[in-house]
Tab-separated table of N, CA and C in Angstrom:
chain	number	residue	atom	x	y	z
A	1	UNK	N	-34.314	127.656	120.698
A	1	UNK	CA	-34.579	126.948	119.464
A	1	UNK	C	-36.055	127.069	119.103
A	2	UNK	N	-36.345	127.231	117.831
A	2	UNK	CA	-37.668	127.384	117.287
A	2	UNK	C	-38.438	126.053	117.359
A	3	UNK	N	-39.601	126.129	117.968
A	3	UNK	CA	-40.414	124.890	118.081
A	3	UNK	C	-41.572	125.044	117.113
A	4	UNK	N	-41.481	124.354	115.982
A	4	UNK	CA	-42.518	124.434	114.973
A	4	UNK	C	-43.880	123.958	115.486
A	5	UNK	N	-43.854	122.884	116.251
A	5	UNK	CA	-45.101	122.314	116.712
A	5	UNK	C	-45.875	123.297	117.580
A	6	UNK	N	-45.234	123.965	118.537
A	6	UNK	CA	-45.949	124.868	119.410
A	6	UNK	C	-46.417	126.077	118.634
A	7	UNK	N	-45.627	126.615	117.690
A	7	UNK	CA	-46.025	127.792	116.952
A	7	UNK	C	-47.255	127.505	116.078
A	8	UNK	N	-47.287	126.357	115.450
A	8	UNK	CA	-48.392	125.984	114.526
A	8	UNK	C	-49.642	125.666	115.299
A	9	UNK	N	-49.506	124.962	116.417
A	9	UNK	CA	-50.687	124.611	117.230
A	9	UNK	C	-51.320	125.888	117.836
A	10	UNK	N	-50.533	126.850	118.224
A	10	UNK	CA	-51.118	128.107	118.792
A	10	UNK	C	-52.022	128.769	117.714
A	11	UNK	N	-51.576	128.731	116.484
A	11	UNK	CA	-52.421	129.329	115.409
A	11	UNK	C	-53.742	128.598	115.268
A	12	UNK	N	-53.719	127.280	115.425
A	12	UNK	CA	-54.947	126.447	115.251
A	12	UNK	C	-55.916	126.712	116.383
A	13	UNK	N	-55.405	126.970	117.585
A	13	UNK	CA	-56.305	127.177	118.712
A	13	UNK	C	-57.080	128.506	118.677
A	14	UNK	N	-56.680	129.402	117.812
A	14	UNK	CA	-57.349	130.706	117.731
A	14	UNK	C	-58.733	130.594	117.085
A	15	UNK	N	-58.941	129.478	116.309
A	15	UNK	CA	-60.219	129.339	115.637
A	15	UNK	C	-60.338	130.077	114.345
A	16	UNK	N	-59.240	130.580	113.828
A	16	UNK	CA	-59.241	131.350	112.583
A	16	UNK	C	-59.535	130.409	111.406
A	17	UNK	N	-59.966	131.043	110.267
A	17	UNK	CA	-60.312	130.223	109.111
A	17	UNK	C	-59.105	129.902	108.283
A	18	UNK	N	-58.080	130.797	108.382
A	18	UNK	CA	-56.873	130.575	107.567
A	18	UNK	C	-55.634	131.032	108.324
A	19	UNK	N	-54.475	130.562	107.884
A	19	UNK	CA	-53.210	130.880	108.497
A	19	UNK	C	-52.184	131.283	107.412
A	20	UNK	N	-51.531	132.404	107.614
A	20	UNK	CA	-50.540	132.912	106.666
A	20	UNK	C	-49.148	132.508	107.121
A	21	UNK	N	-48.421	131.746	106.270
A	21	UNK	CA	-47.060	131.354	106.555
A	21	UNK	C	-46.124	132.082	105.590
A	22	UNK	N	-45.284	132.948	106.114
A	22	UNK	CA	-44.393	133.727	105.243
A	22	UNK	C	-43.004	133.074	105.236
A	23	UNK	N	-42.811	132.274	104.201
A	23	UNK	CA	-41.524	131.574	104.078
A	23	UNK	C	-40.556	132.420	103.279
A	24	UNK	N	-40.969	133.588	102.766
A	24	UNK	CA	-40.100	134.456	102.035
A	24	UNK	C	-39.205	135.295	102.989
A	25	UNK	N	-39.745	135.725	104.091
A	25	UNK	CA	-39.023	136.586	105.011
A	25	UNK	C	-38.381	135.876	106.175
A	26	UNK	N	-38.774	134.617	106.364
A	26	UNK	CA	-38.241	133.797	107.499
A	26	UNK	C	-37.531	132.590	106.877
A	27	UNK	N	-36.384	132.271	107.423
A	27	UNK	CA	-35.605	131.124	106.889
A	27	UNK	C	-36.205	129.778	107.374
A	28	UNK	N	-37.236	129.346	106.671
A	28	UNK	CA	-37.824	128.058	106.894
A	28	UNK	C	-37.114	127.027	106.031
A	29	UNK	N	-36.770	125.923	106.622
A	29	UNK	CA	-36.259	124.791	105.839
A	29	UNK	C	-37.471	124.101	105.167
A	30	UNK	N	-37.286	123.408	104.089
A	30	UNK	CA	-38.426	122.697	103.493
A	30	UNK	C	-39.088	121.686	104.480
A	31	UNK	N	-38.272	121.092	105.329
A	31	UNK	CA	-38.735	120.168	106.308
A	31	UNK	C	-39.666	120.853	107.350
A	32	UNK	N	-39.187	121.999	107.840
A	32	UNK	CA	-39.989	122.746	108.841
A	32	UNK	C	-41.270	123.223	108.218
A	33	UNK	N	-41.275	123.676	106.981
A	33	UNK	CA	-42.465	124.177	106.348
A	33	UNK	C	-43.462	123.057	106.123
A	34	UNK	N	-42.995	121.905	105.684
A	34	UNK	CA	-43.864	120.774	105.471
A	34	UNK	C	-44.472	120.272	106.861
A	35	UNK	N	-43.624	120.261	107.881
A	35	UNK	CA	-44.086	119.833	109.181
A	35	UNK	C	-45.159	120.808	109.733
A	36	UNK	N	-44.939	122.139	109.543
A	36	UNK	CA	-45.899	123.095	109.999
A	36	UNK	C	-47.264	122.946	109.304
A	37	UNK	N	-47.235	122.755	108.017
A	37	UNK	CA	-48.478	122.535	107.258
A	37	UNK	C	-49.177	121.316	107.699
A	38	UNK	N	-48.470	120.234	107.935
A	38	UNK	CA	-49.119	119.011	108.446
A	38	UNK	C	-49.736	119.199	109.834
A	39	UNK	N	-49.020	119.915	110.674
A	39	UNK	CA	-49.520	120.213	112.031
A	39	UNK	C	-50.786	121.034	111.964
A	40	UNK	N	-50.800	122.013	111.077
A	40	UNK	CA	-51.999	122.871	110.941
A	40	UNK	C	-53.187	122.050	110.492
A	41	UNK	N	-52.971	121.197	109.505
A	41	UNK	CA	-54.061	120.342	109.044
A	41	UNK	C	-54.550	119.406	110.113
A	42	UNK	N	-53.651	118.803	110.797
A	42	UNK	CA	-54.031	117.821	111.853
A	42	UNK	C	-54.699	118.530	113.063
A	43	UNK	N	-54.091	119.573	113.541
A	43	UNK	CA	-54.579	120.254	114.747
A	43	UNK	C	-55.916	120.951	114.516
A	44	UNK	N	-56.165	121.389	113.294
A	44	UNK	CA	-57.478	122.066	113.043
A	44	UNK	C	-58.491	121.070	112.444
A	45	UNK	N	-58.149	119.817	112.364
A	45	UNK	CA	-59.050	118.821	111.810
A	45	UNK	C	-59.422	119.150	110.333
A	46	UNK	N	-58.468	119.775	109.619
A	46	UNK	CA	-58.700	120.124	108.246
A	46	UNK	C	-59.539	121.335	107.998
A	47	UNK	N	-59.850	122.095	109.058
A	47	UNK	CA	-60.722	123.257	108.933
A	47	UNK	C	-59.981	124.559	108.636
A	48	UNK	N	-58.717	124.625	108.906
A	48	UNK	CA	-57.942	125.862	108.715
A	48	UNK	C	-57.190	125.746	107.380
A	49	UNK	N	-57.325	126.768	106.570
A	49	UNK	CA	-56.633	126.803	105.281
A	49	UNK	C	-55.232	127.472	105.528
A	50	UNK	N	-54.201	126.914	104.962
A	50	UNK	CA	-52.902	127.478	105.099
A	50	UNK	C	-52.501	128.150	103.778
A	51	UNK	N	-52.001	129.373	103.857
A	51	UNK	CA	-51.521	130.117	102.734
A	51	UNK	C	-50.038	130.312	102.939
A	52	UNK	N	-49.257	129.874	101.984
A	52	UNK	CA	-47.799	129.943	102.119
A	52	UNK	C	-47.184	130.835	101.055
A	53	UNK	N	-46.397	131.822	101.462
A	53	UNK	CA	-45.674	132.659	100.527
A	53	UNK	C	-44.241	132.155	100.446
A	54	UNK	N	-43.811	131.725	99.300
A	54	UNK	CA	-42.486	131.182	99.153
A	54	UNK	C	-41.596	132.179	98.390
A	55	UNK	N	-40.277	132.120	98.605
A	55	UNK	CA	-39.382	133.049	97.907
A	55	UNK	C	-39.418	132.758	96.389
A	56	UNK	N	-39.307	133.802	95.621
A	56	UNK	CA	-39.269	133.688	94.177
A	56	UNK	C	-38.454	134.841	93.608
A	57	UNK	N	-37.627	134.513	92.679
A	57	UNK	CA	-36.830	135.546	92.017
A	57	UNK	C	-37.475	135.872	90.691
A	58	UNK	N	-37.699	137.158	90.413
A	58	UNK	CA	-38.261	137.603	89.161
A	58	UNK	C	-37.242	138.433	88.413
A	59	UNK	N	-37.524	138.816	87.215
A	59	UNK	CA	-36.622	139.614	86.385
A	59	UNK	C	-36.369	140.951	87.151
A	60	UNK	N	-37.356	141.512	87.820
A	60	UNK	CA	-37.184	142.769	88.564
A	60	UNK	C	-36.175	142.631	89.674
A	61	UNK	N	-36.184	141.490	90.350
A	61	UNK	CA	-35.250	141.259	91.436
A	61	UNK	C	-33.816	141.223	90.944
A	62	UNK	N	-33.620	140.606	89.749
A	62	UNK	CA	-32.247	140.505	89.207
A	62	UNK	C	-31.797	141.836	88.703
A	63	UNK	N	-32.669	142.733	88.198
A	63	UNK	CA	-32.255	144.060	87.708
A	63	UNK	C	-31.922	144.962	88.865
A	64	UNK	N	-32.476	144.782	90.029
A	64	UNK	CA	-32.146	145.652	91.177
A	64	UNK	C	-30.685	145.596	91.566
A	65	UNK	N	-30.046	144.502	91.315
A	65	UNK	CA	-28.654	144.370	91.681
A	65	UNK	C	-27.672	145.042	90.719
A	66	UNK	N	-28.215	145.553	89.657
A	66	UNK	CA	-27.316	146.169	88.643
A	66	UNK	C	-27.000	147.597	88.992
Protein backbone atom coordinates (compact mmCIF):
# COMPACT_ATOMS: atom_id res chain seq x y z
CA UNK A 1 0.00 0.00 0.00
CA UNK A 2 1.21 3.50 -0.87
CA UNK A 3 2.28 5.47 2.18
CA UNK A 4 1.85 9.17 1.43
CA UNK A 5 3.49 10.29 4.68
CA UNK A 6 6.75 8.39 4.09
CA UNK A 7 7.00 9.44 0.43
CA UNK A 8 6.47 13.13 1.16
CA UNK A 9 8.76 13.23 4.19
CA UNK A 10 11.60 11.64 2.22
CA UNK A 11 11.38 14.51 -0.26
CA UNK A 12 11.61 17.07 2.55
CA UNK A 13 14.71 15.46 4.06
CA UNK A 14 16.68 16.02 0.85
CA UNK A 15 16.86 19.76 1.53
CA UNK A 16 15.62 20.66 -1.95
CA UNK A 17 13.99 24.02 -2.59
CA UNK A 18 10.98 22.62 -4.42
CA UNK A 19 9.09 19.36 -4.97
CA UNK A 20 7.32 18.28 -8.17
CA UNK A 21 4.09 16.31 -7.68
CA UNK A 22 2.77 14.76 -10.89
CA UNK A 23 -0.93 14.11 -10.34
CA UNK A 24 -1.50 13.79 -14.09
CA UNK A 25 0.40 10.50 -14.54
CA UNK A 26 -0.29 8.96 -11.12
CA UNK A 27 -3.75 8.20 -9.77
CA UNK A 28 -3.75 10.50 -6.73
CA UNK A 29 -7.03 10.96 -4.95
CA UNK A 30 -7.81 14.55 -3.93
CA UNK A 31 -7.40 13.49 -0.29
CA UNK A 32 -3.93 11.99 -0.90
CA UNK A 33 -2.82 15.05 -2.83
CA UNK A 34 -3.99 17.44 -0.12
CA UNK A 35 -2.37 15.29 2.58
CA UNK A 36 0.93 15.19 0.69
CA UNK A 37 0.99 18.98 0.26
CA UNK A 38 0.26 19.49 3.95
CA UNK A 39 3.02 17.05 4.92
CA UNK A 40 5.52 18.84 2.67
CA UNK A 41 4.64 22.20 4.20
CA UNK A 42 4.85 20.86 7.75
CA UNK A 43 7.96 18.68 7.38
CA UNK A 44 9.94 21.40 5.60
CA UNK A 45 8.75 24.14 7.98
CA UNK A 46 7.33 25.98 4.99
CA UNK A 47 10.68 26.17 3.18
CA UNK A 48 9.93 23.75 0.32
CA UNK A 49 7.72 24.90 -2.54
CA UNK A 50 5.40 22.29 -3.99
CA UNK A 51 4.55 22.31 -7.70
CA UNK A 52 1.55 20.18 -8.64
CA UNK A 53 0.64 19.14 -12.18
CA UNK A 54 -3.02 18.20 -12.35
CA UNK A 55 -4.87 16.47 -15.19
CA UNK A 56 -6.54 18.75 -17.68
CA UNK A 57 -8.43 18.08 -20.89
CA UNK A 58 -7.90 20.50 -23.76
CA UNK A 59 -9.42 20.72 -27.21
CA UNK A 60 -6.35 18.91 -28.58
CA UNK A 61 -6.95 15.96 -26.23
CA UNK A 62 -10.53 15.59 -27.41
CA UNK A 63 -9.53 15.74 -31.10
CA UNK A 64 -6.99 12.94 -30.67
CA UNK A 65 -9.80 10.46 -30.08
CA UNK A 66 -11.40 11.19 -33.47
